[in-house]
Coordinates of C-alpha atoms in Angstrom, one line a residue:
X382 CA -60.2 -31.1 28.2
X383 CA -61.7 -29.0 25.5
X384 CA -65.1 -28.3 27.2
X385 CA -66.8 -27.4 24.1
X386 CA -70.4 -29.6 24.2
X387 CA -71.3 -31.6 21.3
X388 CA -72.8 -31.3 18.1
X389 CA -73.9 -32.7 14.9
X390 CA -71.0 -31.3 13.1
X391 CA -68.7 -32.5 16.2
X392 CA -66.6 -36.0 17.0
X393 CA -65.0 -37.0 20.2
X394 CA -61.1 -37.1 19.7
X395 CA -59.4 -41.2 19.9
X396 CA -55.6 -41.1 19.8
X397 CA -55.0 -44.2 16.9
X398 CA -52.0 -45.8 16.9
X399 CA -51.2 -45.4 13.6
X400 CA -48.0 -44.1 12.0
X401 CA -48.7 -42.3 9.0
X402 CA -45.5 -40.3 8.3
X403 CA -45.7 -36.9 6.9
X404 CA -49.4 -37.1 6.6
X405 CA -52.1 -36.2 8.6
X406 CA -54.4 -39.0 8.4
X407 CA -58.2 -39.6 10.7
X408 CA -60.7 -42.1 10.6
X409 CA -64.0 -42.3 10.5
X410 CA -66.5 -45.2 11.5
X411 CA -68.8 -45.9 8.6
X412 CA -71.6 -45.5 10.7
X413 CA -71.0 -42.2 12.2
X414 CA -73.4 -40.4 14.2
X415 CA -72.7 -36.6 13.5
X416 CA -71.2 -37.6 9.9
X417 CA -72.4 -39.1 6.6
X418 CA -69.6 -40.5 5.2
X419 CA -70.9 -40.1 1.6
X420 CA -70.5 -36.5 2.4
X421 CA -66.9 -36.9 1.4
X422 CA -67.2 -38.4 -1.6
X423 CA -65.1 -36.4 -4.2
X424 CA -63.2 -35.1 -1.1
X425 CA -59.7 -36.6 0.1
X426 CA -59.5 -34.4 2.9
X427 CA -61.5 -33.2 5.8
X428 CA -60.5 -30.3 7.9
X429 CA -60.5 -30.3 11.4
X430 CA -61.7 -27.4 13.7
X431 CA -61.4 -27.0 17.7
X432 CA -61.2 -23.0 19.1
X433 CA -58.3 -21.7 16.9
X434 CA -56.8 -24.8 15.9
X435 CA -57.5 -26.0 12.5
X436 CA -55.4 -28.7 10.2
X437 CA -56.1 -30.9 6.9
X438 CA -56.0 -34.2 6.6
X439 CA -56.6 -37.1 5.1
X440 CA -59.9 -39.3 6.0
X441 CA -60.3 -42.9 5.8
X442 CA -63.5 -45.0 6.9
X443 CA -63.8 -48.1 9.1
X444 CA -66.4 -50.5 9.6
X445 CA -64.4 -51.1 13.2
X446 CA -65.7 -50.2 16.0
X447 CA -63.1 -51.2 18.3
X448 CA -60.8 -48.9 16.5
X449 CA -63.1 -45.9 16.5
X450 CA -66.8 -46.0 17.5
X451 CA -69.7 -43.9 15.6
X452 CA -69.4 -40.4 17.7
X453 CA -65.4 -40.2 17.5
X454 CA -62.9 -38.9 15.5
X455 CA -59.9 -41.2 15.2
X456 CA -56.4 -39.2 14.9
X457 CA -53.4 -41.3 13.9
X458 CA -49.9 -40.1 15.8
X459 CA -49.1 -37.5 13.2
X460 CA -52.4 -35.7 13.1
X461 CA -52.8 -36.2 17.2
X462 CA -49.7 -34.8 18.0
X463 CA -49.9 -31.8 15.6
X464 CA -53.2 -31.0 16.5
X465 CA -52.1 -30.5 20.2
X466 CA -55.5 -31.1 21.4
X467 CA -56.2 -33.6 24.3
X468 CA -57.9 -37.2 23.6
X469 CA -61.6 -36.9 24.2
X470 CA -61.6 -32.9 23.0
X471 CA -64.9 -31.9 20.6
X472 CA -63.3 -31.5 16.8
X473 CA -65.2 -30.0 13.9
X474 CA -65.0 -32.2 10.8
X475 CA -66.1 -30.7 7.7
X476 CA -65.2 -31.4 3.6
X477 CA -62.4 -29.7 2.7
X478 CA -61.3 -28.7 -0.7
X479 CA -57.4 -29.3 -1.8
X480 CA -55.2 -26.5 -1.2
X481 CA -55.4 -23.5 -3.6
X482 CA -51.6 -23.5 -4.5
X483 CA -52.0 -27.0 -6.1
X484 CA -53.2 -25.0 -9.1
X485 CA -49.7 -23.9 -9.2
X486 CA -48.5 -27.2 -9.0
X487 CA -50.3 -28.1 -12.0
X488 CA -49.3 -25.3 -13.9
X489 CA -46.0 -26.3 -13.7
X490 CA -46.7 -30.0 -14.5
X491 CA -47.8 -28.4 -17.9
X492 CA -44.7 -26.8 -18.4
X493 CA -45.2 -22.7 -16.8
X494 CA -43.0 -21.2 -15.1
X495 CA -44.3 -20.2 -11.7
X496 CA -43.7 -16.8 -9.6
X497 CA -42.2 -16.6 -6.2
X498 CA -45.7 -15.6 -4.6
X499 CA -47.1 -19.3 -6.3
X500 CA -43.7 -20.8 -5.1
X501 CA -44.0 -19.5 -1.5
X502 CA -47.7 -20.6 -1.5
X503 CA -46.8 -24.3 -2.2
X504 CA -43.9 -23.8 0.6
X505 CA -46.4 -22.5 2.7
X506 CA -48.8 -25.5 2.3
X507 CA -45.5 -27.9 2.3
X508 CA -44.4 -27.1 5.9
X509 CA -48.0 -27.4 7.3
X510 CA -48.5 -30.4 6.3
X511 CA -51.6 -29.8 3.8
X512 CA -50.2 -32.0 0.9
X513 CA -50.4 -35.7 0.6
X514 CA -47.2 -37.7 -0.4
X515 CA -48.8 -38.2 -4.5
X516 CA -48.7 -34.3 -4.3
X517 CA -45.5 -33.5 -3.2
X518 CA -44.2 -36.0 -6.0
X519 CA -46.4 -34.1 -8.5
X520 CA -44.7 -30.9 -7.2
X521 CA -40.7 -32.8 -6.8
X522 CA -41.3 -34.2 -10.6
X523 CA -42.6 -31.2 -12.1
X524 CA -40.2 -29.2 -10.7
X525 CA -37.3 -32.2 -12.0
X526 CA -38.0 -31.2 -15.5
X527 CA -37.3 -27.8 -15.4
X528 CA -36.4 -25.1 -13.1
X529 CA -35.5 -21.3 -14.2
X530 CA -32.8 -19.1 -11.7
X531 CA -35.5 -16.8 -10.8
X532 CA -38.0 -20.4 -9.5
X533 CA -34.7 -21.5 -7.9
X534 CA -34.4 -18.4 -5.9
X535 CA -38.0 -18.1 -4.7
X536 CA -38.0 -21.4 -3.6
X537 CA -34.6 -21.0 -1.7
X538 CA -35.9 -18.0 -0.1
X539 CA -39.4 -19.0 0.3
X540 CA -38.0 -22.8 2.5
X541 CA -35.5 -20.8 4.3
X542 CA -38.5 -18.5 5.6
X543 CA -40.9 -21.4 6.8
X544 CA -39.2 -22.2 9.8
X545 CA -37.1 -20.9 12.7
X546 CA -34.6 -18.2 11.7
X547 CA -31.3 -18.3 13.8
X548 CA -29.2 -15.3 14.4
X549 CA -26.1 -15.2 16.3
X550 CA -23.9 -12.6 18.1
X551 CA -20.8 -13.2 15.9
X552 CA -19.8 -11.2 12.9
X553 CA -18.5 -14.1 11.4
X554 CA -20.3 -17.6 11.5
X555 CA -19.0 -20.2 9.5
X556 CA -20.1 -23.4 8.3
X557 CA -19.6 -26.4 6.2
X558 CA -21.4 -28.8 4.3
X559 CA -21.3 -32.1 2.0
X560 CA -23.8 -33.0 -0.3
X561 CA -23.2 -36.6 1.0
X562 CA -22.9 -40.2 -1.4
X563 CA -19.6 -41.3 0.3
X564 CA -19.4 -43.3 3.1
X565 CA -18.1 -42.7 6.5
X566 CA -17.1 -39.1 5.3
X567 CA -17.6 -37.7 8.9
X568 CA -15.3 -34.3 8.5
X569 CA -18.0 -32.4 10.3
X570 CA -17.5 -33.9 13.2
X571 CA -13.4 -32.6 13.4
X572 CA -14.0 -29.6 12.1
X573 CA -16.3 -28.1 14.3
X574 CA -14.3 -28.3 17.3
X575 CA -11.2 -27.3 15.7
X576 CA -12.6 -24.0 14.1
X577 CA -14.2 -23.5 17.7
X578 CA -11.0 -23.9 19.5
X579 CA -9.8 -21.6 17.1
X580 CA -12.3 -19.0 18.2
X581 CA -14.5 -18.7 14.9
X582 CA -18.4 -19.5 15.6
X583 CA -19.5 -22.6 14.0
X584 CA -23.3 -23.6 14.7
X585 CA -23.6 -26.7 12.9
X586 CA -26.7 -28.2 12.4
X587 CA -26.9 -31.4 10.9
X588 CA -29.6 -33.7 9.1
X589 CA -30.2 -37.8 10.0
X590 CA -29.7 -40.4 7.9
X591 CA -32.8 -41.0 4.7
X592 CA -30.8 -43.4 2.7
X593 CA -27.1 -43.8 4.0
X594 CA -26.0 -45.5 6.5
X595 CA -25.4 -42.2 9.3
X596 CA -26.0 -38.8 8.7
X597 CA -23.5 -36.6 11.0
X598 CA -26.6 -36.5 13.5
X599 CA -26.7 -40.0 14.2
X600 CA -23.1 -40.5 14.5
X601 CA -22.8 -37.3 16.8
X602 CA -25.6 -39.2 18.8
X603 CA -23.5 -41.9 19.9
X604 CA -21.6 -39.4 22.0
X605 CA -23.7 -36.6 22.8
X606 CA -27.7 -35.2 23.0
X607 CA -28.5 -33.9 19.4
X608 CA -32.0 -33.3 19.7
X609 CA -31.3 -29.3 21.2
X610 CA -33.9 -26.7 21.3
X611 CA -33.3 -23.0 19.6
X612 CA -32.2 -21.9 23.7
X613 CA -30.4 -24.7 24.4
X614 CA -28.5 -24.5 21.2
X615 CA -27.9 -21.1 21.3
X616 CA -26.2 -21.8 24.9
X617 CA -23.9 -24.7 23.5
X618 CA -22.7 -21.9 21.3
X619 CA -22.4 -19.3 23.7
X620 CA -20.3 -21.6 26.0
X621 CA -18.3 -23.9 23.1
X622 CA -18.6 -21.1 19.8
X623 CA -20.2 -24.1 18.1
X624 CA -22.2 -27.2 18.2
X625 CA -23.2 -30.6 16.3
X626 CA -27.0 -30.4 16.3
X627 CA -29.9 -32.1 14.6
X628 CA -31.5 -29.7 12.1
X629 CA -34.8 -31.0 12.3
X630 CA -35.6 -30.6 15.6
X631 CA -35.0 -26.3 15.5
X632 CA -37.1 -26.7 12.5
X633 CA -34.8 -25.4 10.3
X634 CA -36.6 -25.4 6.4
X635 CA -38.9 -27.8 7.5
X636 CA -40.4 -27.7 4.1
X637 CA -37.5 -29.4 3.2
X638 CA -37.1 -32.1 5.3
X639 CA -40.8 -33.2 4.0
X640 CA -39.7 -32.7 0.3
X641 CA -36.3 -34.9 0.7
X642 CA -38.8 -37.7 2.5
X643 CA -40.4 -37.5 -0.9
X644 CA -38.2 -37.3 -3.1
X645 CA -35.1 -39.8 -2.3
X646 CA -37.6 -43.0 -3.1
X647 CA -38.5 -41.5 -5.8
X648 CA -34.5 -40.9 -6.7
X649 CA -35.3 -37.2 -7.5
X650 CA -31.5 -35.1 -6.8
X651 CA -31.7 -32.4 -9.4
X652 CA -29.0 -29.9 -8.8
X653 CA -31.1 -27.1 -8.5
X654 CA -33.5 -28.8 -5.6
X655 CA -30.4 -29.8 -4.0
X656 CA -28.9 -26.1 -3.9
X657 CA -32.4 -25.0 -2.3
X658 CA -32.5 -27.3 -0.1
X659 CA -29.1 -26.9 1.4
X660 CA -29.1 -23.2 0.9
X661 CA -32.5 -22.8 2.5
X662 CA -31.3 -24.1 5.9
X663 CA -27.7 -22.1 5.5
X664 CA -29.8 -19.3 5.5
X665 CA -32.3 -20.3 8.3
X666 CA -28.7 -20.9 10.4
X667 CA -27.7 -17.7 10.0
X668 CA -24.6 -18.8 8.3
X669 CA -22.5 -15.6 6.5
X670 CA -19.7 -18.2 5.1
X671 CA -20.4 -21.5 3.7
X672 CA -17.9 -24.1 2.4
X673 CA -19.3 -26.7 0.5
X674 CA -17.8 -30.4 -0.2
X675 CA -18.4 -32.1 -3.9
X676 CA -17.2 -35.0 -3.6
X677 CA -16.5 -37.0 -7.2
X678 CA -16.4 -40.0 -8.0
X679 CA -17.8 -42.6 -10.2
X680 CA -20.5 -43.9 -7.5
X681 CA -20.9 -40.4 -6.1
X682 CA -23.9 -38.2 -6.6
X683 CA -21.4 -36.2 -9.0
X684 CA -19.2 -38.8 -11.5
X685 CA -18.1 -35.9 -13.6
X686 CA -15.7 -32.8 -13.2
X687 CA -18.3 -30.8 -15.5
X688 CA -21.0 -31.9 -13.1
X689 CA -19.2 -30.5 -9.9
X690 CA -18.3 -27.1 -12.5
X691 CA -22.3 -26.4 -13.1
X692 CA -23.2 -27.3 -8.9
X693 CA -20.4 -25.0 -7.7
X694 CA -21.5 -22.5 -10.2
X695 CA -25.5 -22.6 -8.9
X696 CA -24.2 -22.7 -5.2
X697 CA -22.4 -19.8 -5.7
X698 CA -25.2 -17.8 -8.0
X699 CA -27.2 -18.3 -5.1
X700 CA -25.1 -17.1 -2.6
X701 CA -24.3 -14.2 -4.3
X702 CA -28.2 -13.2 -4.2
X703 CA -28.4 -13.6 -0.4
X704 CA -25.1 -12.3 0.5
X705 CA -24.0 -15.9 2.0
X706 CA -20.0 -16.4 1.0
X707 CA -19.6 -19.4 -0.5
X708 CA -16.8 -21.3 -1.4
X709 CA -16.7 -25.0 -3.5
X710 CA -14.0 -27.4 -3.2
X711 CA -14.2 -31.1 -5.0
X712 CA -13.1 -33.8 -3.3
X713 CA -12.3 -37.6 -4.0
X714 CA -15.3 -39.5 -4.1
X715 CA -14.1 -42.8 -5.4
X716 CA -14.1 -44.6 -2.0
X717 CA -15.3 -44.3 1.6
X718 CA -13.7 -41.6 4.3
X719 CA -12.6 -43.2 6.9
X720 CA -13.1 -46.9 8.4
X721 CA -15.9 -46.9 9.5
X722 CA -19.1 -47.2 8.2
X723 CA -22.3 -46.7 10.7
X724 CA -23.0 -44.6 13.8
X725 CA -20.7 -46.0 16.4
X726 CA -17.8 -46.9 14.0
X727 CA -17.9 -43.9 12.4
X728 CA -17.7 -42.0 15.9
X729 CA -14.6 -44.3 16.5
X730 CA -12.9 -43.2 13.9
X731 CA -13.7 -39.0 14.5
X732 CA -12.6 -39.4 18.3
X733 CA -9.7 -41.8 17.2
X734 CA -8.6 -38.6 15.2
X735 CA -9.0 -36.3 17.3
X736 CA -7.2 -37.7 20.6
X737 CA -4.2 -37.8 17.1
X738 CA -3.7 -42.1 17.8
X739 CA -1.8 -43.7 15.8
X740 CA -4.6 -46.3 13.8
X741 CA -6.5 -43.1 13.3
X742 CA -7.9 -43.3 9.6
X743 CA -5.1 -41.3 7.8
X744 CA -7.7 -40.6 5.2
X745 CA -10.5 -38.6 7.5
X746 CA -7.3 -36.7 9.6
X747 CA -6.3 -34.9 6.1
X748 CA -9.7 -34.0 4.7
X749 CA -10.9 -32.9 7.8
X750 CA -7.8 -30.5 8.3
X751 CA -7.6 -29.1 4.3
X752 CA -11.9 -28.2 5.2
X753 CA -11.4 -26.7 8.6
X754 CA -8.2 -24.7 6.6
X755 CA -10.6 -23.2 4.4
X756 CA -12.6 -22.1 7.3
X757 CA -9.8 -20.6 9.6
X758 CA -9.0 -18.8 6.4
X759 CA -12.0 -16.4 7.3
X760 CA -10.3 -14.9 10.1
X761 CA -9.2 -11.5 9.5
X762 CA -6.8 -12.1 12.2
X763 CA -5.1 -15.0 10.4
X764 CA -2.3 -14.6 8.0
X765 CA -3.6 -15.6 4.5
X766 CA -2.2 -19.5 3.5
X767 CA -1.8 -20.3 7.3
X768 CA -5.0 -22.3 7.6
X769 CA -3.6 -25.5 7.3
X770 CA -0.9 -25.1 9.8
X771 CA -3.4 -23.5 12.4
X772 CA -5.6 -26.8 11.8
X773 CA -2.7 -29.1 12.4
X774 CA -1.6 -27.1 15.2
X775 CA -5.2 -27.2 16.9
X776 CA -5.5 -31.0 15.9
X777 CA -1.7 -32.0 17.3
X778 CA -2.3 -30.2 20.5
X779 CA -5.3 -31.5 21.9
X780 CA -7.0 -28.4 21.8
X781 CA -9.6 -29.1 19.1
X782 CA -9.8 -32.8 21.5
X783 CA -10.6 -30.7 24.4
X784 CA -13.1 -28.6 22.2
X785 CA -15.1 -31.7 21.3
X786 CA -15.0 -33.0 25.1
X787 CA -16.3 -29.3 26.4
X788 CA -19.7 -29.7 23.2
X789 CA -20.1 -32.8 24.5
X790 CA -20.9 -31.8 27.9
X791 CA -22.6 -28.8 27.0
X792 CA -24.8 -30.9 24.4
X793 CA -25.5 -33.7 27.3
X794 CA -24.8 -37.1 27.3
X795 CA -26.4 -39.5 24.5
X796 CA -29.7 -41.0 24.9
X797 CA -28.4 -44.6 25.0
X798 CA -25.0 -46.4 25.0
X799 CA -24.2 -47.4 21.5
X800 CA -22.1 -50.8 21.3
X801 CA -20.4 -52.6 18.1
X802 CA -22.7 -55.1 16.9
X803 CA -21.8 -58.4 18.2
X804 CA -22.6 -60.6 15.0
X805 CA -19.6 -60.1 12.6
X806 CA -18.1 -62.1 9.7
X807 CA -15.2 -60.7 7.1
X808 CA -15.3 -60.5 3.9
X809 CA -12.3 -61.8 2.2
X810 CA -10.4 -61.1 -1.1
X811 CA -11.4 -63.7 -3.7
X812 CA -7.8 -63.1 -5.4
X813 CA -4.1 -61.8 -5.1
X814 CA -4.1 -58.3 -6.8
X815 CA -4.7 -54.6 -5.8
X816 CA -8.2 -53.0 -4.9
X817 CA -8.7 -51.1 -8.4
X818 CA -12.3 -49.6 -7.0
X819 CA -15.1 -49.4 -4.3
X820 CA -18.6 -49.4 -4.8
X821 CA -19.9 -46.9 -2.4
X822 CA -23.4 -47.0 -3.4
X823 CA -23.4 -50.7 -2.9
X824 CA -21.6 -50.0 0.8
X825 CA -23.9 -47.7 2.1
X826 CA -27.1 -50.4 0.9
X827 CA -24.8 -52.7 2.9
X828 CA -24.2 -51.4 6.3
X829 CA -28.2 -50.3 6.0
X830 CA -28.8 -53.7 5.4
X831 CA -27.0 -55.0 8.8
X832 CA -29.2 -52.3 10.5
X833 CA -27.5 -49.1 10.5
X834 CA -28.1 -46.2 11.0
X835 CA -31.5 -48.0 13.2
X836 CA -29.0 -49.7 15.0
X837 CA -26.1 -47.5 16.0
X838 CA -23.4 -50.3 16.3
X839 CA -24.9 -51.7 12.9
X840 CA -22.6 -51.2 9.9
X841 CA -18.7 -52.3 8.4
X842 CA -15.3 -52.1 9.4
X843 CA -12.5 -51.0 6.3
X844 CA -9.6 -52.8 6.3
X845 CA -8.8 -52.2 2.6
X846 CA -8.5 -48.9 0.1
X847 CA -8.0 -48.3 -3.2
X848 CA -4.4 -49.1 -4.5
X849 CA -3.8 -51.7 -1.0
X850 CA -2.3 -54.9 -2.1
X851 CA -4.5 -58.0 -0.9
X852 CA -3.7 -61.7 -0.5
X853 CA -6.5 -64.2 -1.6
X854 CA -8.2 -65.2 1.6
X855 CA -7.6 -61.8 3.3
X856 CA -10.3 -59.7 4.6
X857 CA -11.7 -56.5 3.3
X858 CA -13.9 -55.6 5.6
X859 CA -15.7 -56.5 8.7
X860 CA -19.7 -56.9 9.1
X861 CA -21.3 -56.0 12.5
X862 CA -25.1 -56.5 13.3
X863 CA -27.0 -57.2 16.1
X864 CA -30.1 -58.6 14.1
X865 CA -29.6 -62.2 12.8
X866 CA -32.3 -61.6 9.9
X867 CA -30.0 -58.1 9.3
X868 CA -26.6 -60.1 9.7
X869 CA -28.2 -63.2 7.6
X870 CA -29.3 -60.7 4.3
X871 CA -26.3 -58.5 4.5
X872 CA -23.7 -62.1 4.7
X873 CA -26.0 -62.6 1.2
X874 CA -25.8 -59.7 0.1
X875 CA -21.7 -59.5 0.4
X876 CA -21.0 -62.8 -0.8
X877 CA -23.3 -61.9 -4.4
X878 CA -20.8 -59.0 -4.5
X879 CA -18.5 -57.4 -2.5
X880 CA -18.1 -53.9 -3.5
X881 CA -14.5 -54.4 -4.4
X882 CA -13.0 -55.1 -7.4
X883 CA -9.1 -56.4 -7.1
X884 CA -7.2 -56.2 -10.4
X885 CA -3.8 -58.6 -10.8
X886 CA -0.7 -56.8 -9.6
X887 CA 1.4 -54.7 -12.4
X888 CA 3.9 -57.6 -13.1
X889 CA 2.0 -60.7 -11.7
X890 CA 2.0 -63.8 -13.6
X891 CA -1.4 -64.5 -14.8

């Protein structure tokens, strides 16, 4: 225990058992007995002091006792574990005035157009947790209205900086990404171990889900560990040539991770904090070529060709400037990937494709092979145009099966056992016809409302595409839950409207 003795300016450390998310919030009894708590009037934060350590944070007063007495400090989860100091340790709490780079932050509300040393100032303060949620917004919004190329490339560089910087022995590491919207689209998963059975290094690091239904993370998690450090990581790699990691615990842009907590309730997704953000941990993960997936479609993030044109153009501009090779390709986002919707169903579906069975989803087999194509491509060694074959070849063989099986085992096995959930219902066609289109957006709320990705067996089961004929009476899809409240709103939320739409057959009498 910190051994330093007490003092007026000095409060006994009390874990509280509060979650406060990104922010680091204590408490303070009203009646303190080193404090006057009308010394923080006009101050929302306090700054806390123990031998080296310092950190900001927010302060908030109780007339409680029970929850922290007059000579302690209470430290909700966030600020306790940060800290890294033990319960009971001696912390000096003084007034603390907002971070100086928030003057940057209101330049820019006021329209200026800040420098990279302002940008990386406001990154700075971002990844150590000195801005409240109201201020990130303020930052996220300004930024929303207008951003030049030169603020664009500051704040790619300045994220990609902030946290751990991987390097690898390879000449050549690859690696792919999709800027996400459409459901079930789990290509990563397939690709990895085929470009690794090729030989080509592939460290792929991978975010959770915010606001879909499974992020490649949480899917990969049903099978394997995906919480890896930087060493163990690094040893998947040596042993497999590539990996299916969670980003956020190597700490990859962790700047970013806190602004994309902010900003996807707000529904803030400009294009050019999108490109820094993904960019930013490319960089951090030592990528050197980078295949990006836009995937189109009228519920997608991009509903326009002319949309995809000025993304690919921005991904690429920023490439360029750091030397990373990128390449664009659009994709067909008018329906889901797959069959699966949620953790567990959409790892049936990747393994389904891999071991090449015949109910594999057709769908998820050919994207996944035309992306890891593009990758092989970056082989010197390969004869230009011959990426798709190698792909197929790797996939029909078992060797990319084989690949995933020998990441799996290096990765360890997954925290829990992940079954289907148990509660199910179908959701039928409402006419004769042909499915004309699929709501993804209103997918994705769905399977979140049955409890995915929280609950890993949580989500829906695709019996239907676009152009499939349908009988009235015959199901679409398939709810699983485990929750009855989750299975009870997402039954409701189905039957006020399905996601389908089913136009009469060419030919049909009305």
């Amino acid at each position: 225990m910190n051994a330093i003795p007490p003092s007026r300016a000095q409060l006994r450390s009390r874990r509280v058992n509060l979650d406060t998310g990104r922010e680091n919030v204590v408490v303070i009894s009203r009646r303190s007995t080193a404090l006057r708590p009308d010394l923080f009037r006009g101050f929302s934060r306090v700054e806390l002091r123990s031998d080296s350590k310092t950190q900001l944070a927010t302060v908030l007063l109780t007339d409680d006792d029970s929850l922290v007495g007059p000579d302690e400090l209470g430290m909700a989860e966030p600020a306790f574990r940060r800290f890294g100091q033990p319960a009971g340790s001696y912390i000096a709490v003084t007034p603390a005035p907002s971070p100086p780079s928030l003057d940057a932050v209101r330049a820019k509300i006021q329209g200026k157009t800040l420098e990279a040393p302002e940008i990386g100032a406001i990154v700075d303060d971002l990844a150590h947790y000195r801005y409240s949620d109201m201020e990130i917004a303020a930052f996220l919004v300004s930024s929303a209205n207008f951003m030049t190329s030169g603020e664009l490339i500051a704040l790619t560089e300045a994220m990609a900086r902030a946290g751990t910087q991987l390097r690898w022995n390879a000449r050549t590491v690859v690696d792919k990404h999709c800027i996400g919207g459409i459901p079930g689209n789990r290509t990563s998963m397939i690709v990895v171990p085929i470009v690794a059975a090729h030989g080509l290094t592939i460290p792929k690091t991978s975010s959770r889900a915010i606001t879909s239904p499974a992020g490649t993370a949480d899917t990969m998690e049903v099978l394997a560990r995906v919480d890896l450090s930087v060493e163990a990581m690094k040893e998947v790699v040596a042993s497999c040539r590539g990996c299916l990691a969670w980003g956020g615990h190597v700490n990859l842009s962790p700047a970013d991770d806190i602004l994309i907590g902010v900003e996807r309730p707000l529904a803030l997704d400009t294009h050019e904090q999108m490109v820094a953000s993904i960019m930013s941990k490319k960089l951090a993960a030592g990528s050197t070529h980078l295949l990006i997936d836009l995937p189109v479609g009228p519920n997608a993030k991009l509903t326009t060709a002319s949309q995809a044109m000025r993304l690919r153009k921005l991904f690429q501009f920023v490439g360029d400037r750091f030397g990373l090779e990128v390449e664009v390709v659009t994709t067909d986002g008018r329906q889901p990937i797959g069959s699966g919707i949620g953790p567990a169903l959409e790892a049936q579906d990747v393994m389904a494709v891999l071991a090449n069975e015949p109910q594999a989803p057709r769908d998820l087999r050919e994207k996944s092979l035309r992306l890891a194509a593009h990758l092989l491509e970056h082989d010197p060694d390969l004869r230009g145009g011959t990426g798709y074959a190698r792909a197929s070849e790797l996939l029909e063989s078992g060797a990319a099966l084989r690949q995933m099986v020998k990441i799996i085992e290096a990765q360890g096995p997954a925290p829990s056992a992940s079954k289907i959930g148990s509660l199910t219902i179908d959701v039928r066609a409402e006419r004769d016809g042909v499915v004309a289109a699929i709501d993804c957006l209103r997918l994705n709320r769905l399977a979140r409302t049955a409890g995915a990705p929280l609950d890993k067996g949580a989500g829906i089961k695709l019996y239907k595409k676009i152009g499939d004929r349908v009988e009235q009476g015959e199901p679409l899809y398939r709810i699983h839950a485990f929750e009855p409240s989750a299975f009870d709103l997402a039954v409701g939320m189905a039957q006020l409207d399905s996601a389908y739409r089913i136009e009469p057959q060419a030919g049909a009498a009305p």
